[in-house]
Amino acid sequence: MGVYKQTYRKMVESVKSVEADSNSPSKMGPKPKLSIEEQVLVTLEYWREYRTYFHIGTNWELSESTICRIVNKTEKMLLQSGNFRLKGKKALLNQAEI
């Protein structure tokens, strides 16, 4: 899906650790239909292929709104982990000057 297996594994570990640390609503209610590994795959599919939520949902047999929630939740958790955050504009400009 556009990333190395090692990077994918690190993404999955990061999402699992953020989810375990938080009192997220995902611990309540029915069990999710997709595992965390599959949720990360759905997110990568969205980022890499520029497909609509509808088309991804059709492949995974989920609704468009469910895919949207999965992608948004996974993105948020990856950012919260701190392992997949891009540097800010100032840091990038300072690197360019060096």
PDB file of C-alpha atoms in Angstrom:
ATOM      1  CA  MET A   1       0.000   0.000   0.000  1.00  0.00           C
ATOM      2  CA  GLY A   2       2.837   2.424  -0.554  1.00  0.00           C
ATOM      3  CA  VAL A   3       4.804   1.927   2.683  1.00  0.00           C
ATOM      4  CA  TYR A   4       7.388  -0.595   3.795  1.00  0.00           C
ATOM      5  CA  LYS A   5       6.194  -3.512   5.931  1.00  0.00           C
ATOM      6  CA  GLN A   6       8.275  -2.212   8.832  1.00  0.00           C
ATOM      7  CA  THR A   7       6.577   1.197   8.590  1.00  0.00           C
ATOM      8  CA  TYR A   8       3.159  -0.463   8.414  1.00  0.00           C
ATOM      9  CA  ARG A   9       3.912  -2.496  11.542  1.00  0.00           C
ATOM     10  CA  LYS A  10       5.051   0.650  13.348  1.00  0.00           C
ATOM     11  CA  MET A  11       1.826   2.403  12.319  1.00  0.00           C
ATOM     12  CA  VAL A  12      -0.257  -0.475  13.689  1.00  0.00           C
ATOM     13  CA  GLU A  13       1.729  -0.518  16.946  1.00  0.00           C
ATOM     14  CA  SER A  14       1.300   3.250  17.309  1.00  0.00           C
ATOM     15  CA  VAL A  15      -2.466   3.076  16.801  1.00  0.00           C
ATOM     16  CA  LYS A  16      -2.745   0.179  19.258  1.00  0.00           C
ATOM     17  CA  SER A  17      -0.733   2.016  21.920  1.00  0.00           C
ATOM     18  CA  VAL A  18      -2.719   5.261  21.549  1.00  0.00           C
ATOM     19  CA  GLU A  19      -5.985   3.336  21.706  1.00  0.00           C
ATOM     20  CA  ALA A  20      -4.848   1.436  24.805  1.00  0.00           C
ATOM     21  CA  ASP A  21      -3.758   4.664  26.541  1.00  0.00           C
ATOM     22  CA  SER A  22      -6.939   6.585  25.847  1.00  0.00           C
ATOM     23  CA  ASN A  23     -10.429   6.136  27.183  1.00  0.00           C
ATOM     24  CA  SER A  24     -11.709   6.178  23.645  1.00  0.00           C
ATOM     25  CA  PRO A  25     -15.331   5.454  22.813  1.00  0.00           C
ATOM     26  CA  SER A  26     -14.125   2.527  20.699  1.00  0.00           C
ATOM     27  CA  LYS A  27     -13.948   0.485  23.902  1.00  0.00           C
ATOM     28  CA  MET A  28     -17.693   0.879  24.328  1.00  0.00           C
ATOM     29  CA  GLY A  29     -20.434  -0.436  22.105  1.00  0.00           C
ATOM     30  CA  PRO A  30     -20.204  -3.225  19.563  1.00  0.00           C
ATOM     31  CA  LYS A  31     -16.877  -4.615  18.416  1.00  0.00           C
ATOM     32  CA  PRO A  32     -15.539  -3.002  15.241  1.00  0.00           C
ATOM     33  CA  LYS A  33     -15.927  -5.010  12.049  1.00  0.00           C
ATOM     34  CA  LEU A  34     -12.312  -4.327  11.060  1.00  0.00           C
ATOM     35  CA  SER A  35      -9.224  -5.057  13.114  1.00  0.00           C
ATOM     36  CA  ILE A  36      -6.725  -2.271  13.782  1.00  0.00           C
ATOM     37  CA  GLU A  37      -4.472  -3.731  11.081  1.00  0.00           C
ATOM     38  CA  GLU A  38      -7.329  -3.523   8.577  1.00  0.00           C
ATOM     39  CA  GLN A  39      -8.218   0.003   9.704  1.00  0.00           C
ATOM     40  CA  VAL A  40      -4.646   1.129   9.016  1.00  0.00           C
ATOM     41  CA  LEU A  41      -4.866  -0.564   5.600  1.00  0.00           C
ATOM     42  CA  VAL A  42      -8.104   1.295   4.832  1.00  0.00           C
ATOM     43  CA  THR A  43      -6.412   4.577   5.767  1.00  0.00           C
ATOM     44  CA  LEU A  44      -3.392   3.815   3.587  1.00  0.00           C
ATOM     45  CA  GLU A  45      -5.711   2.864   0.737  1.00  0.00           C
ATOM     46  CA  TYR A  46      -7.454   6.226   1.064  1.00  0.00           C
ATOM     47  CA  TRP A  47      -4.168   8.166   1.165  1.00  0.00           C
ATOM     48  CA  ARG A  48      -2.412   6.235  -1.591  1.00  0.00           C
ATOM     49  CA  GLU A  49      -5.103   5.652  -4.195  1.00  0.00           C
ATOM     50  CA  TYR A  50      -7.173   8.842  -3.782  1.00  0.00           C
ATOM     51  CA  ARG A  51     -10.323   6.735  -3.862  1.00  0.00           C
ATOM     52  CA  THR A  52     -13.611   7.938  -2.446  1.00  0.00           C
ATOM     53  CA  TYR A  53     -14.977   6.652   0.839  1.00  0.00           C
ATOM     54  CA  PHE A  54     -17.812   5.102  -1.159  1.00  0.00           C
ATOM     55  CA  HIS A  55     -15.483   2.975  -3.317  1.00  0.00           C
ATOM     56  CA  ILE A  56     -13.341   1.876  -0.376  1.00  0.00           C
ATOM     57  CA  GLY A  57     -16.513   1.034   1.561  1.00  0.00           C
ATOM     58  CA  THR A  58     -17.767  -1.057  -1.336  1.00  0.00           C
ATOM     59  CA  ASN A  59     -14.558  -3.117  -1.324  1.00  0.00           C
ATOM     60  CA  TRP A  60     -14.631  -3.617   2.445  1.00  0.00           C
ATOM     61  CA  GLU A  61     -18.452  -4.037   2.588  1.00  0.00           C
ATOM     62  CA  LEU A  62     -18.853  -1.047   4.914  1.00  0.00           C
ATOM     63  CA  SER A  63     -20.761   2.202   4.585  1.00  0.00           C
ATOM     64  CA  GLU A  64     -19.196   5.411   3.353  1.00  0.00           C
ATOM     65  CA  SER A  65     -19.659   7.047   6.764  1.00  0.00           C
ATOM     66  CA  THR A  66     -17.953   4.143   8.545  1.00  0.00           C
ATOM     67  CA  ILE A  67     -14.919   4.426   6.260  1.00  0.00           C
ATOM     68  CA  CYS A  68     -14.806   8.173   6.917  1.00  0.00           C
ATOM     69  CA  ARG A  69     -14.834   7.586  10.691  1.00  0.00           C
ATOM     70  CA  ILE A  70     -12.117   4.920  10.418  1.00  0.00           C
ATOM     71  CA  VAL A  71      -9.819   7.151   8.343  1.00  0.00           C
ATOM     72  CA  ASN A  72     -10.320  10.172  10.613  1.00  0.00           C
ATOM     73  CA  LYS A  73      -9.821   8.139  13.800  1.00  0.00           C
ATOM     74  CA  THR A  74      -6.691   6.436  12.454  1.00  0.00           C
ATOM     75  CA  GLU A  75      -5.185   9.731  11.262  1.00  0.00           C
ATOM     76  CA  LYS A  76      -5.836  11.283  14.672  1.00  0.00           C
ATOM     77  CA  MET A  77      -4.238   8.364  16.513  1.00  0.00           C
ATOM     78  CA  LEU A  78      -1.163   8.373  14.268  1.00  0.00           C
ATOM     79  CA  LEU A  79      -0.686  12.082  14.962  1.00  0.00           C
ATOM     80  CA  GLN A  80      -1.195  11.570  18.704  1.00  0.00           C
ATOM     81  CA  SER A  81       1.514   8.918  18.745  1.00  0.00           C
ATOM     82  CA  GLY A  82       4.058  11.529  17.638  1.00  0.00           C
ATOM     83  CA  ASN A  83       5.810   9.021  15.373  1.00  0.00           C
ATOM     84  CA  PHE A  84       4.172  10.181  12.155  1.00  0.00           C
ATOM     85  CA  ARG A  85       4.034  13.948  12.484  1.00  0.00           C
ATOM     86  CA  LEU A  86       5.603  16.140   9.816  1.00  0.00           C
ATOM     87  CA  LYS A  87       7.875  18.941  10.881  1.00  0.00           C
ATOM     88  CA  GLY A  88       6.474  22.452  10.811  1.00  0.00           C
ATOM     89  CA  LYS A  89       7.148  25.057   8.143  1.00  0.00           C
ATOM     90  CA  LYS A  90       9.870  26.812  10.173  1.00  0.00           C
ATOM     91  CA  ALA A  91      11.797  23.598  10.764  1.00  0.00           C
ATOM     92  CA  LEU A  92      11.645  22.718   7.082  1.00  0.00           C
ATOM     93  CA  LEU A  93      12.827  26.195   6.061  1.00  0.00           C
ATOM     94  CA  ASN A  94      15.715  26.032   8.542  1.00  0.00           C
ATOM     95  CA  GLN A  95      16.797  22.676   7.111  1.00  0.00           C
ATOM     96  CA  ALA A  96      16.714  24.115   3.588  1.00  0.00           C
ATOM     97  CA  GLU A  97      19.083  26.912   4.628  1.00  0.00           C
ATOM     98  CA  ILE A  98      21.653  24.499   6.054  1.00  0.00           C
TER      99      ILE A  98
END
